[in-house]
Every structure is written in C-alpha cells, then in structure tokens.
Coordinates of C-alpha atoms and ligand atoms in Angstrom, one line a residue:
M3 CA -6.9 59.6 99.5
T4 CA -9.3 62.1 100.9
D5 CA -7.1 63.6 103.6
T6 CA -4.5 64.9 101.3
G7 CA -6.4 68.2 100.7
D8 CA -6.7 71.0 103.1
R9 CA -9.4 69.3 105.1
I10 CA -8.2 68.1 108.5
S11 CA -10.3 65.2 109.6
L12 CA -11.1 64.2 113.2
A13 CA -8.9 61.2 112.5
E14 CA -6.0 63.5 111.7
A15 CA -6.7 65.5 114.8
S16 CA -6.8 62.4 117.0
R17 CA -3.6 61.0 115.4
Q18 CA -1.9 64.3 116.1
S19 CA -3.0 64.1 119.7
G20 CA -1.7 60.5 119.8
K21 CA -4.9 58.7 120.7
V22 CA -7.7 57.0 118.8
M23 CA -11.1 58.6 119.4
Q24 CA -13.5 56.1 120.9
R25 CA -16.0 58.6 122.2
G26 CA -17.5 61.6 120.4
S27 CA -20.7 63.2 119.1
S28 CA -22.0 64.8 116.0
D29 CA -21.4 68.2 117.6
D30 CA -17.6 67.7 117.4
L31 CA -17.7 66.9 113.7
P32 CA -16.5 69.6 111.3
K33 CA -19.0 70.2 108.4
T34 CA -16.3 69.1 106.0
A35 CA -15.5 65.8 107.7
S36 CA -14.7 63.1 105.2
P37 CA -15.8 61.1 103.5
T38 CA -18.1 63.7 102.1
L39 CA -21.2 62.9 100.0
Q40 CA -19.0 63.5 96.9
D41 CA -16.3 61.1 98.2
L42 CA -19.0 58.5 98.5
A43 CA -20.5 59.3 95.1
E44 CA -17.1 58.7 93.6
C45 CA -17.3 55.1 94.9
L46 CA -20.3 54.5 92.6
F47 CA -19.4 53.6 89.0
F48 CA -21.0 52.2 86.0
T49 CA -19.3 49.8 83.7
L50 CA -22.0 50.2 81.1
G51 CA -20.8 47.8 78.4
D52 CA -20.3 45.1 81.0
G53 CA -23.8 45.3 82.5
R54 CA -22.5 46.1 86.0
I55 CA -22.8 48.9 88.5
W56 CA -20.3 49.0 91.4
L57 CA -20.4 50.7 94.8
N58 CA -16.7 50.5 95.5
D59 CA -16.2 46.7 95.1
R60 CA -19.8 45.7 95.6
R61 CA -22.0 45.0 92.6
M62 CA -25.2 47.0 92.7
L63 CA -28.5 46.8 90.9
L64 CA -30.5 49.7 89.7
I65 CA -34.1 48.8 90.4
D66 CA -36.9 51.2 90.3
L67 CA -38.8 52.1 93.4
A68 CA -42.1 51.0 91.8
S69 CA -40.6 47.5 91.5
V70 CA -39.6 47.5 95.2
G71 CA -43.1 48.7 96.0
H72 CA -44.5 45.8 94.0
L73 CA -42.4 43.4 95.8
R74 CA -43.5 44.9 99.1
R75 CA -47.1 44.5 98.2
E76 CA -46.7 40.9 97.1
L77 CA -44.9 40.1 100.3
I78 CA -47.4 41.8 102.5
D79 CA -50.2 39.9 100.8
A80 CA -48.4 36.6 100.9
L81 CA -46.8 36.8 104.4
G82 CA -48.9 39.3 106.3
I83 CA -47.6 42.7 107.4
E84 CA -45.6 41.5 110.4
R85 CA -43.5 39.0 108.6
A86 CA -43.1 41.3 105.6
R87 CA -41.9 44.0 108.0
A88 CA -39.4 41.6 109.6
L89 CA -38.1 40.5 106.2
F90 CA -37.5 44.1 104.9
T91 CA -35.9 45.1 108.2
R92 CA -33.5 42.2 107.9
I93 CA -32.7 43.1 104.3
G94 CA -32.0 46.7 105.3
Y95 CA -29.9 45.5 108.2
A96 CA -27.7 43.4 106.0
Q97 CA -27.2 46.3 103.6
G98 CA -26.4 48.8 106.3
A99 CA -23.8 46.4 107.9
R100 CA -22.2 45.9 104.5
D101 CA -22.0 49.6 103.9
A102 CA -20.4 50.1 107.3
D103 CA -17.7 47.6 106.3
L104 CA -17.2 49.4 103.0
V105 CA -16.7 52.7 104.8
R106 CA -14.3 51.2 107.3
Q107 CA -12.4 49.4 104.5
R108 CA -12.1 52.5 102.3
W109 CA -11.5 55.1 104.9
P110 CA -9.6 53.1 107.5
N111 CA -8.0 56.2 109.0
E112 CA -11.2 58.1 109.6
D113 CA -12.3 58.1 113.2
L114 CA -15.4 56.6 114.5
A115 CA -17.4 59.8 114.6
S116 CA -16.9 60.4 110.9
A117 CA -17.8 56.8 110.2
F118 CA -21.0 57.1 112.1
A119 CA -21.8 60.4 110.3
T120 CA -21.2 58.6 107.0
G121 CA -24.1 56.3 107.5
P122 CA -26.8 58.9 106.7
R123 CA -24.8 60.0 103.6
M124 CA -24.6 56.4 102.3
H125 CA -28.3 56.1 102.9
M126 CA -28.9 59.3 100.9
L127 CA -26.5 58.2 98.1
E128 CA -28.4 54.9 97.7
G129 CA -31.6 56.9 97.3
F130 CA -33.5 55.7 100.3
V131 CA -34.1 59.0 102.0
K132 CA -32.8 62.4 102.8
V133 CA -31.4 62.4 106.3
T134 CA -30.9 65.3 108.6
T135 CA -28.8 64.5 111.7
R136 CA -30.2 66.1 114.8
R137 CA -27.6 64.8 117.0
F138 CA -25.7 61.6 118.0
E139 CA -23.2 60.7 120.7
F140 CA -21.4 57.5 121.3
D141 CA -18.9 55.7 123.6
K142 CA -17.5 52.6 122.0
E143 CA -16.0 51.2 125.2
R144 CA -19.3 51.5 127.1
G145 CA -21.3 50.4 124.1
H146 CA -23.3 53.6 124.4
Y147 CA -25.1 55.3 121.4
L148 CA -27.8 57.8 121.3
G149 CA -29.0 59.5 118.2
E150 CA -31.9 61.4 116.6
F151 CA -32.4 61.8 112.9
L152 CA -35.0 63.3 110.6
W153 CA -35.9 61.4 107.4
H154 CA -37.4 63.6 104.6
D155 CA -39.3 62.1 101.7
S156 CA -38.8 58.5 102.6
A157 CA -39.0 56.3 99.5
E158 CA -40.6 53.5 101.5
A159 CA -43.2 55.8 103.0
S160 CA -44.1 57.0 99.5
E161 CA -44.6 53.5 98.2
H162 CA -46.6 52.5 101.3
L163 CA -48.9 55.5 101.1
A164 CA -49.5 55.0 97.4
A165 CA -50.5 51.3 98.0
Y166 CA -52.2 51.4 101.3
G167 CA -52.9 55.0 102.3
V168 CA -52.1 56.3 105.8
A169 CA -50.8 53.6 108.1
S170 CA -51.2 53.2 111.9
D171 CA -47.6 52.1 112.5
P172 CA -44.3 53.2 111.1
V173 CA -43.6 51.8 107.6
C174 CA -40.0 52.6 106.8
W175 CA -38.8 49.1 107.6
M176 CA -35.8 48.7 105.3
Q177 CA -34.6 52.2 106.3
T178 CA -34.9 51.4 110.0
G179 CA -33.1 48.1 109.4
Y180 CA -30.4 49.9 107.4
A181 CA -29.6 52.4 110.1
T182 CA -29.7 49.7 112.7
G183 CA -27.3 47.5 110.7
Y184 CA -24.9 50.3 109.9
T185 CA -24.6 51.7 113.4
S186 CA -24.6 48.4 115.1
R187 CA -21.8 47.2 112.9
L188 CA -19.6 50.2 113.7
L189 CA -20.3 50.1 117.4
G190 CA -19.9 46.4 117.6
K191 CA -23.1 46.3 119.6
T192 CA -26.8 46.4 118.7
V193 CA -28.1 49.9 118.3
L194 CA -31.9 50.0 117.6
F195 CA -33.5 52.6 115.4
R196 CA -37.2 53.3 115.9
E197 CA -39.4 55.7 114.1
I198 CA -41.1 58.0 116.5
E199 CA -43.0 59.7 113.7
C200 CA -43.4 58.4 110.2
R201 CA -44.6 60.1 107.0
G202 CA -46.4 56.9 106.2
M203 CA -48.6 57.7 109.3
G204 CA -49.3 61.2 108.0
A205 CA -46.4 63.1 109.6
A206 CA -44.6 65.7 107.5
Q207 CA -41.4 63.7 107.9
C208 CA -40.1 60.6 109.7
R209 CA -38.2 61.1 113.0
C210 CA -36.2 58.3 114.4
V211 CA -34.4 57.7 117.6
A212 CA -31.5 55.3 118.1
K213 CA -30.4 53.7 121.4
S214 CA -28.6 50.6 122.4
A215 CA -30.9 47.7 123.0
E216 CA -30.6 47.9 126.8
A217 CA -31.4 51.6 126.8
W218 CA -34.7 50.8 125.0
G219 CA -35.6 48.4 127.8
D220 CA -38.9 46.6 127.1
E221 CA -39.5 48.6 124.0
A222 CA -36.7 46.7 122.3
S223 CA -38.6 43.4 122.3
D224 CA -40.6 44.3 119.3
L225 CA -37.5 44.9 117.2
A226 CA -35.9 41.8 118.6
A227 CA -38.9 39.9 117.3
L228 CA -38.0 41.0 113.9
G229 CA -35.1 38.7 113.9
V230 CA -32.5 41.4 113.6
A231 CA -29.1 39.9 114.4
W232 CA -28.2 40.8 117.9
S233 CA -24.6 40.3 117.5
A234 CA -23.0 41.9 114.4
P235 CA -22.5 39.4 111.6
P236 CA -18.9 38.8 110.7
P237 CA -17.4 41.2 108.2
R238 CA -16.8 40.1 104.6
P239 CA -13.2 39.2 103.9
S240 CA -11.1 42.2 103.3
A241 CA -7.4 42.8 102.9
E242 CA -7.0 42.3 106.7
T243 CA -9.2 39.4 107.1
A244 CA -8.9 37.4 103.9
G245 CA -7.2 34.6 105.6
A246 CA -9.5 34.3 108.6
P247 CA -12.3 31.7 108.4
S248 CA -15.7 33.3 108.5
P249 CA -19.2 31.8 108.1
T250 CA -19.9 34.3 105.3
A251 CA -16.6 33.8 103.6
P252 CA -16.8 32.9 99.9
A253 CA -16.3 29.4 98.7
T254 CA -12.6 28.7 99.0
T255 CA -10.5 25.6 98.8
A256 CA -7.7 25.6 101.3
T257 CA -4.5 25.5 99.3
P258 CA -2.0 26.9 101.7
G259 CA 1.0 28.5 100.0
H260 CA -0.4 27.8 96.6
G261 CA -2.7 30.8 96.2
P262 CA -6.4 30.9 96.1
V263 CA -9.2 28.9 94.6
I264 CA -11.6 31.6 95.6
G265 CA -14.8 33.0 94.2
L266 CA -18.5 33.7 94.6
S267 CA -19.7 34.0 91.0
A268 CA -22.2 31.6 89.6
S269 CA -19.8 30.1 87.0
F270 CA -17.1 29.7 89.6
I271 CA -19.4 28.0 92.1
A272 CA -20.6 25.7 89.3
A273 CA -17.0 24.6 88.5
R274 CA -16.3 24.2 92.2
H275 CA -19.3 22.1 92.8
L276 CA -18.2 19.7 90.0
L277 CA -14.8 19.6 91.6
E278 CA -16.2 18.6 95.0
R279 CA -18.4 16.0 93.4
V280 CA -15.6 14.2 91.6
A281 CA -12.8 14.7 94.1
T282 CA -13.6 11.8 96.3
T283 CA -13.8 9.3 93.4
R284 CA -11.0 7.8 91.3
A285 CA -12.3 9.3 88.1
T286 CA -9.9 10.9 85.6
V287 CA -10.6 14.7 85.4
L288 CA -10.0 17.0 82.5
F289 CA -9.8 20.7 83.2
V290 CA -10.6 22.8 80.2
G291 CA -10.0 26.6 80.2
E292 CA -7.9 29.4 78.9
S293 CA -4.3 30.0 80.0
G294 CA -4.1 31.5 83.5
V295 CA -7.5 30.6 84.8
G296 CA -5.9 28.5 87.6
K297 CA -6.1 25.0 86.3
E298 CA -3.2 23.8 88.4
L299 CA -4.8 25.4 91.5
F300 CA -8.0 23.5 90.8
A301 CA -6.0 20.3 90.3
R302 CA -4.3 20.8 93.5
S303 CA -7.5 21.4 95.4
L304 CA -9.0 18.3 93.8
H305 CA -6.0 16.4 95.2
D306 CA -6.4 18.1 98.6
L307 CA -10.1 17.1 98.7
S308 CA -9.5 13.5 97.6
P309 CA -8.7 10.4 99.7
R310 CA -5.2 10.7 98.2
R311 CA -4.5 14.0 99.9
D312 CA -1.6 12.5 101.9
G313 CA 0.1 11.2 98.8
P314 CA 2.2 13.2 96.5
F315 CA 0.9 15.8 94.0
I316 CA 3.1 16.0 91.0
A317 CA 2.5 18.6 88.3
V318 CA 4.0 18.4 84.9
N319 CA 3.6 21.0 82.1
C320 CA 3.8 18.8 79.0
A321 CA 4.5 21.8 76.8
A322 CA 7.6 22.6 78.8
I323 CA 9.4 19.3 78.2
P324 CA 11.2 18.8 74.9
D325 CA 9.6 16.0 72.8
T326 CA 12.8 13.9 73.0
L327 CA 12.7 13.9 76.8
V328 CA 9.0 13.6 77.5
E329 CA 8.9 9.8 77.7
S330 CA 11.8 9.5 80.0
E331 CA 10.4 12.3 82.2
L332 CA 7.0 10.8 82.5
F333 CA 7.8 7.1 82.6
G334 CA 11.4 6.9 83.8
V335 CA 14.5 5.3 82.3
D336 CA 16.3 2.0 82.9
K337 CA 20.0 1.9 83.0
G338 CA 21.5 1.5 79.5
A339 CA 18.3 2.5 77.7
F340 CA 20.3 4.9 75.7
T341 CA 23.8 6.4 75.6
G342 CA 24.1 8.5 78.7
A343 CA 21.5 6.6 80.7
V344 CA 24.0 5.5 83.3
A345 CA 21.6 5.0 86.1
S346 CA 18.0 4.0 86.3
R347 CA 15.5 6.6 87.5
P348 CA 11.8 6.7 88.0
G349 CA 9.6 9.1 86.0
R350 CA 7.0 11.4 87.3
F351 CA 4.4 8.7 87.2
E352 CA 6.2 6.6 89.7
R353 CA 6.9 9.6 91.8
A354 CA 3.2 10.4 91.9
S355 CA 2.4 6.8 93.1
G356 CA -0.3 6.9 95.7
G357 CA -1.2 10.5 94.8
T358 CA -2.2 12.6 91.9
L359 CA -0.3 13.3 88.6
F360 CA -1.4 16.6 87.0
L361 CA -0.6 16.8 83.3
D362 CA -1.0 20.4 82.1
E363 CA -1.2 21.2 78.4
I364 CA -1.8 17.6 77.6
A365 CA -2.4 18.4 73.9
S366 CA 1.3 19.0 73.4
L367 CA 2.3 15.4 74.2
T368 CA 3.8 13.5 71.3
L369 CA 1.7 10.7 69.7
V370 CA 4.2 8.1 71.1
A371 CA 3.9 9.5 74.6
Q372 CA 0.1 9.6 74.2
G373 CA 0.2 5.9 73.4
K374 CA 2.2 5.1 76.5
L375 CA -0.1 7.3 78.6
L376 CA -3.1 5.5 77.3
R377 CA -1.5 2.2 78.2
V378 CA -0.9 3.3 81.8
L379 CA -4.4 4.6 82.2
Q380 CA -5.8 1.3 80.9
Q381 CA -3.5 -1.2 82.6
R382 CA -2.3 0.8 85.6
E383 CA 1.2 -0.3 84.9
L384 CA 4.1 1.3 83.0
E385 CA 7.3 0.3 81.4
R386 CA 10.3 2.6 81.8
V387 CA 12.2 3.7 78.7
G388 CA 14.6 0.8 77.9
G389 CA 13.0 -1.2 80.6
A390 CA 11.9 -4.8 80.3
R391 CA 9.5 -5.1 83.2
N392 CA 6.1 -3.7 83.9
I393 CA 5.9 -1.6 87.0
P394 CA 2.5 -1.2 88.6
V395 CA 1.4 2.3 89.4
D396 CA -1.4 3.7 91.5
V397 CA -1.9 7.2 90.2
R398 CA -4.9 9.4 89.7
V399 CA -4.3 11.3 86.5
V400 CA -5.7 14.8 86.2
A401 CA -5.2 16.6 82.8
A402 CA -5.7 20.1 81.6
T403 CA -5.9 21.7 78.2
N404 CA -6.4 25.2 76.9
V405 CA -7.1 24.0 73.4
D406 CA -10.2 22.0 72.2
L407 CA -9.0 18.4 72.2
R408 CA -11.8 17.5 69.8
D409 CA -10.2 19.8 67.2
E410 CA -6.8 18.2 67.9
V411 CA -8.4 14.7 67.4
K412 CA -9.9 15.9 64.1
A413 CA -6.5 17.3 63.0
G414 CA -4.9 13.9 63.8
R415 CA -2.7 15.4 66.5
F416 CA -4.4 13.7 69.4
R417 CA -5.4 10.1 69.8
E418 CA -9.1 9.7 69.9
D419 CA -9.0 6.7 72.3
L420 CA -6.9 8.8 74.8
F421 CA -9.3 11.7 74.5
F422 CA -12.2 9.5 75.5
R423 CA -10.1 8.1 78.3
L424 CA -9.3 11.6 79.7
N425 CA -12.7 13.2 79.0
V426 CA -14.5 11.1 81.6
F427 CA -15.2 14.1 83.8
P428 CA -14.5 17.4 82.1
V429 CA -14.6 20.5 84.2
T430 CA -14.7 23.9 82.3
L431 CA -13.0 26.7 84.2
P432 CA -14.4 30.2 83.3
P433 CA -12.1 33.0 82.2
L434 CA -11.9 35.9 84.6
R435 CA -13.9 38.2 82.3
E436 CA -16.8 35.8 82.7
R437 CA -16.6 35.8 86.5
R438 CA -16.2 39.5 87.1
D439 CA -18.2 39.4 90.3
D440 CA -15.1 37.7 91.8
I441 CA -12.7 40.5 90.9
P442 CA -13.1 42.4 94.2
L443 CA -12.5 39.2 96.2
L444 CA -9.4 38.3 94.2
M445 CA -8.1 41.9 94.5
D446 CA -8.4 41.7 98.3
H447 CA -6.8 38.3 98.3
F448 CA -3.8 39.1 96.1
L449 CA -3.2 42.5 97.9
A450 CA -3.0 40.7 101.2
F451 CA -0.9 37.9 99.8
Y452 CA 1.7 40.0 98.0
S453 CA 1.9 42.5 100.9
R454 CA 2.9 39.6 103.2
E455 CA 5.1 38.1 100.5
H456 CA 7.1 41.3 99.9
G457 CA 6.8 42.8 103.4
R458 CA 5.0 45.9 102.1
S459 CA 2.0 47.6 103.5
P460 CA 0.0 49.4 100.8
R461 CA -3.3 50.6 102.2
G462 CA -5.3 49.5 99.2
F463 CA -6.1 50.8 95.7
T464 CA -7.0 54.3 94.5
R465 CA -10.5 54.6 93.3
R466 CA -9.5 54.6 89.7
A467 CA -7.1 51.7 90.1
T468 CA -10.1 49.8 91.5
E469 CA -12.1 51.0 88.5
A470 CA -9.4 49.9 86.1
L471 CA -9.1 46.4 87.7
L472 CA -12.9 46.0 87.5
N473 CA -12.9 47.0 83.9
Y474 CA -9.9 45.3 82.5
R475 CA -10.4 42.4 80.1
Y476 CA -7.6 40.2 81.5
P477 CA -6.5 38.3 78.4
G478 CA -4.1 36.5 80.7
N479 CA -6.8 35.7 83.3
I480 CA -6.1 35.4 87.0
R481 CA -2.3 35.0 86.4
E482 CA -2.3 38.4 84.7
M483 CA -4.3 39.9 87.6
Q484 CA -1.8 38.4 90.0
N485 CA 1.1 40.0 88.1
L486 CA -0.7 43.4 88.0
I487 CA -1.3 43.4 91.7
E488 CA 2.1 42.0 92.7
R489 CA 3.7 44.8 90.6
G490 CA 1.4 47.3 92.2
V491 CA 2.4 46.1 95.7
V492 CA 6.0 46.4 94.8
H493 CA 5.8 49.8 93.2
A494 CA 3.3 51.6 95.5
P495 CA 4.7 53.7 98.3
D496 CA 4.5 52.1 101.7
D497 CA 1.3 53.0 103.5
G498 CA 0.1 54.6 100.2
L499 CA -2.4 53.5 97.7
I500 CA -1.8 51.4 94.6
D501 CA -2.6 53.5 91.5
I502 CA -2.9 52.6 87.8
I503 CA 0.7 53.6 87.0
H504 CA 2.0 51.1 89.6
M505 CA 0.3 48.2 87.9
F506 CA -0.2 48.8 84.2
R507 CA 3.5 49.3 83.2
D508 CA 4.3 46.5 80.9
G509 CA 2.4 47.1 77.7
E510 CA -1.0 46.1 79.0
T511 CA -3.7 48.0 77.2
M512 CA -5.0 50.6 79.7
P513 CA -8.5 49.6 80.6
Q514 CA -11.4 51.7 79.5
S515 CA -12.6 54.2 82.0
A516 CA -15.8 53.4 83.8
F517 CA -18.6 55.9 84.2
T518 CA -18.7 57.6 87.5
L519 CA -21.0 60.0 89.2
L520 CA -20.2 63.7 89.2
A521 CA -21.2 66.2 91.9
D522 CA -24.1 67.4 89.7
G523 CA -25.5 63.9 89.4
R524 CA -24.4 63.2 85.8
L525 CA -22.4 60.2 84.8
S526 CA -18.9 60.9 83.4
S527 CA -16.4 58.7 81.8
G528 CA -13.5 61.0 82.4
P529 CA -10.9 60.7 85.1
P530 CA -12.2 61.3 88.6
P531 CA -12.2 64.8 89.9
A532 CA -10.9 63.4 93.2
D533 CA -7.8 64.5 94.9
D534 CA -6.3 61.0 94.7
R535 CA -5.1 61.6 91.1
P536 CA -1.4 61.6 90.9
S537 CA -0.1 64.5 88.8
S538 CA 2.5 62.3 87.1
D539 CA -0.1 60.1 85.3
Q540 CA -2.0 60.5 82.1
P541 CA -5.7 60.5 82.3
P542 CA -7.3 57.3 81.0
A543 CA -8.1 57.3 77.3
E544 CA -11.6 58.7 76.9
D545 CA -12.2 59.1 73.2
A546 CA -15.9 58.9 72.4
E547 CA -15.6 55.4 70.9
R548 CA -14.4 53.8 74.0
R549 CA -17.0 55.1 76.3
G550 CA -19.1 52.2 77.6
G551 CA -17.2 49.7 75.4
D552 CA -16.1 49.9 71.8
P553 CA -19.2 49.9 69.6
V554 CA -17.4 47.8 67.0
D555 CA -16.8 45.2 69.6
A556 CA -20.5 45.3 70.6
L557 CA -21.4 44.8 66.9
V558 CA -19.0 41.9 66.5
D559 CA -20.4 40.3 69.7
S560 CA -23.9 40.7 68.4
G561 CA -23.2 38.1 65.8
S562 CA -25.3 40.0 63.2
S563 CA -24.5 39.7 59.5
L564 CA -23.3 42.8 57.6
T565 CA -26.6 42.9 55.8
E566 CA -28.5 42.9 59.0
L567 CA -26.3 45.6 60.5
E568 CA -26.7 47.7 57.3
G569 CA -30.5 47.3 57.5
R570 CA -30.6 48.3 61.2
L571 CA -28.4 51.3 60.5
F572 CA -30.5 52.5 57.6
A573 CA -33.8 51.9 59.5
A574 CA -32.5 53.9 62.5
A575 CA -31.2 56.7 60.3
L576 CA -34.4 56.9 58.4
Q577 CA -36.4 57.1 61.5
R578 CA -34.2 59.9 62.9
H579 CA -34.8 61.8 59.6
K580 CA -38.5 61.1 59.8
G581 CA -38.4 59.0 56.6
N582 CA -36.8 61.7 54.5
V583 CA -34.5 59.6 52.2
A584 CA -32.6 62.7 50.9
A585 CA -31.7 63.8 54.4
T586 CA -30.8 60.3 55.5
A587 CA -28.5 59.9 52.5
R588 CA -26.8 63.1 53.3
A589 CA -26.3 62.2 56.9
L590 CA -24.8 58.8 55.9
G591 CA -22.5 60.3 53.2
L592 CA -24.3 58.5 50.4
T593 CA -25.9 59.8 47.2
R594 CA -29.7 59.5 47.2
P595 CA -29.7 56.9 44.4
T596 CA -27.2 54.8 46.2
L597 CA -29.2 54.8 49.4
E598 CA -32.4 54.0 47.5
Y599 CA -30.7 51.2 45.7
R600 CA -29.5 49.6 48.9
L601 CA -32.8 50.2 50.7
R602 CA -34.5 48.4 47.8
K603 CA -32.1 45.5 48.0
L604 CA -32.8 45.2 51.7
G605 CA -36.5 45.3 51.1
L606 CA -36.8 48.6 53.1
Y607 CA -37.7 50.9 50.3
G608 CA -40.5 48.9 48.8
A609 CA -42.2 48.5 52.2
R610 CA -42.1 52.2 52.8
D611 CA -43.5 52.9 49.4
G612 CA -46.1 50.4 50.0
G613 CA -47.5 52.5 52.8
E614 CA -47.3 49.9 55.5
Ligands
ZN729 ZN1 -41.1 56.6 107.9

C-alpha cells in the first residue's frame, strides 16, 4: 500500500538483498521511510454519524487534555503520587504495545528499523508529545536497544505544571509507559524509557534514554516496581493469530468448522453471558434476532457448552420445508401412513435424541405442526405420522425467530401456549450494526478463515476497504459481512490488498465515506489521497447529504413529530437571522405572511412579540 510509490523502504532494500534486517539504527533510515506521519494519519478516521473514531481498527476516544489532567489529579489525591504514577505508566504501556501491534499488522513488510521509528510518529499523531529522535540502535537477536529522544511540549508535563507547579521528579508517566510498551513489544524484550530531564521539572524539554532492562542495572528497579509487564503481553488476535488461544483473546465459543461466535462488544457479551448461564440446564431457549445475526452458531455453541455436547445437534430451518412435509420431517413416518410411505423412517426429533434440536424460523410452522411440537415438549414423547405408538424422546429444543412471536400470536398464526412453552429463556441477539465494535475482530476472523478455505493469501484490506466495512450498515448482518469478505478474498490479487471493488459488487449500496484526516489537519469525507487507490474504481459517493450520515435518517431516528421539527427549524433559522422574520422567510423560501402564520401556530411568534 505504501511501498507502491517511488519510495524504497528499508524493507524493500533488505528484501532485495535477500535477508530480513534484524539489526539497525536510526542513522540508516531514509527520511522518507514509511509509514510516514501522513500514512499514520490516514489510519485515523471519524464515522461521525455513528459516534465512533477509529485508528485503523481500534476504536478511539477524543477526550480533552483537561479531563485527563482532572483524572490525574483525582488519582494522585486518592492513591498517592507513586501509585498514580504506576497506574499511568501501565496505561501508557498498554497503549504503546497495542500501537506496535497495529503498525506490524498494517505494514507487515516494513523492516524493524522503520517500525521502531514509527513509535514516535504514533506518539505525535495521538497528541501526546512532539518527538525528536536523537538516535537509536538495536539488535533483535541480542535483545539490545539503545535510544535517546527529545520530547517537546509534553502534554502530561503541561497538565502537571498547571496543577502542581514544578516537580522534583519526572512527570511524563503515560508517555514513558507508552514508549516502553511500544519498543518492548517490537523487540520482544523489555526496553525501559526513563526521563533524564523533564519539562515538568523546569527543563526546556524532556529528554529520555531507552535501554534494555539489564543495561540499566540497578536503576531499572524503580521502573520494575511500577508493575510494567516484563514480558510483552500477547498480541491481540490478528489475521495470523485469530485461531491461537490467547489470554487477551475476545470471548469466543469454540465451534470448530462452523465459524465464529466471537465478539467483545457489550451487547454481544451480554448475549453470550445469557447463553453460558442457560447452556448447562435443560431449559428451552428461544433466540430472537434479525436474519444473519448467527442464531444457528449460537444454538450450536449452546449445544457444545451443554452436558449434551456428545449427542447429536440437528438443525432444521422450518421455513425451508414445505407445509405438507413438515410433520413427517420433524416427527417421522410409519409405513403405510400415506401412499408412498413404503418404509418407516424417523424424523428429526428422533434423530436428535440425546442431543439438541434447533428449530430455526419457528414462526413458519403450520398450526398442526405447532400442536404436535407442543405435545412433544409437554409429554416428551411423539407419534410418527400414521403411527399408532408413542415414542419417548429426550431432546432439548432450541428455537429461533426473526419475527416477533407475540405479533404472530395476536394475528392468530402462532399458538399462544406454544409461545409460552418456547419463551422460557429468550436470548436476543444484536444486529451487527449495534455491535460495531466487533467489526474489526470479525474482519480479521473471516479474512483468515476464507484465506484458508480458498487457499488465497491476501495481505489484508486497503484503508478505504476497512473504512467501508466499518461504516456499512449490514442489512444482512454477519452473514452479509461473511459474503463480502469471502468475495473479497476470492477477487483480490494474491499477496495484494482487498479493496472495495473486490467486495461490493453485487448491488450492495456502497457505504458512506468516513471522515479522515488530511495532511493539513482538516477532516475530509472524500476518498483518501493515499497511493492505495486503484485507478479502476469510482471514488465513494460524497454528496453533501451523505457526509456524516444522511440528515433525513437522523431526523427520522430522532422520533420527533413534524411539528416539533418545523418548530426547531424555524427557531434555528430565526436565530441565524437575528430574529429578522423577513430575512428568515426569504431564506426558507416562504412569504413573510406564511412564516408568520406558521410561527403563530407554533406559538413562536407570540412569544417573540411578548418580549420574553
Ligand atoms: Zn517530561
């Protein structure tokens, strides 16, 4: 993505010379080594209408420095300065380590020297501090690192000075933690950063030195006491490691071969928690959710977590079976039951004996089949079609619906007694658009899964493909996302990146463009200026209405009445025209008497005249 231009990175140079660079120093780095600050800035985007900011695939939060300063003061007061320092250092460490993962994941072909040099740029992008690299050198094999950096206008020092005046010890705790976390993660060994001078102590700038823990000798003990992790924490799951178990891995339910039940978002965790609670019981479970949210996967993991896991799991989509066959499919047939029933055969219920029967789209069962199902649930025995005997069955029934069964009951299409029998333990599964925080995880997962499945090796997604997937509404939920990514894996060139055109080819509405950061610091909703834009593609739609979400959608979502909206519109327009009714009417394309009439009706004109 970034090495397609005329820049030749160190990685390229080392590839050409046929070896991977494990040693190096800042002196070897060309000024233009990628990723540049601009490359990093393009990882930052704002999906304004959605209330999210992303740094690549990580959700960010714009919080003002004063609030961080406030938090800092509260913690210092509550915990004392040493414990507050340890806490902030650890927070910084974690963020630095995550940023190192991001850089490795997004620029996997850049060599280690570029990756080390990217740390200060990330630090700058995130607004902590302006960094000047004096020098660094490293040798990964020997675990050696030595560096010296200047920090100008440290944000933390400013806050500390404002709150406490000149300090007697360095105060840039989070920053020190950040640099330590970032560098240690890359080296695979702890590299400690220490401030030799700090602006918080009255120096013009902060100066820090970085060495491996052994190289510091005794001096390292004070940083060790901060509780900084000595061995690098395990990386977050990425395309390469999604399958590997890891203590920080998101909640997943092992469903080998069946795809993921995977997520970190609050709504997902809530559903998963319910699932775990009920799995070990015999209770009938009803999954409620839109098409494509993964109801069958949830049902399968319920089975896998239950004491019946060694028994069969039988899934039936009730909507896929013709009405005339549904009874014989579910309950089986006895020989001679009807013309053509030449042999007896068991139904799905009997085949699920000792295990779990998953009935998807339960609302589409005929009323007769509903009656039979109710009987099985109540009496734990069934009668085959045309059969004369009762067959005992030991089956846990799990049902799912994408329509509101209460409405079906009201409309007389669903038996109320069966509804109450099924609705013992309802679990609502959120649509993907309500668990957007899980999109990056699912992207990684499906990319790895379909790459294996199809024997392809795309390196990942282009920046704007990532942006598109983060912004898309997914009317077809996870199933649709799976389709998009599978298509992308198939269409993308091997060892290349998946772009929008590889995925959105089948009439899906192209997602709105997110806002991204331009070189001059402004947000733009246009296509990225990056060199990863294929010439064959159209730039994403960017008419004014779509920027940051369709305003009409926002109005509909607001649930306001037309009168309310009219009132708000008039009030805002009047305010803009400083209360001048004639100017407001002109701006709105109304005659003055019409506007006055409507204002009076809304009670806005009288109030103004009354000189409130
Ligand atoms: Zn400092």
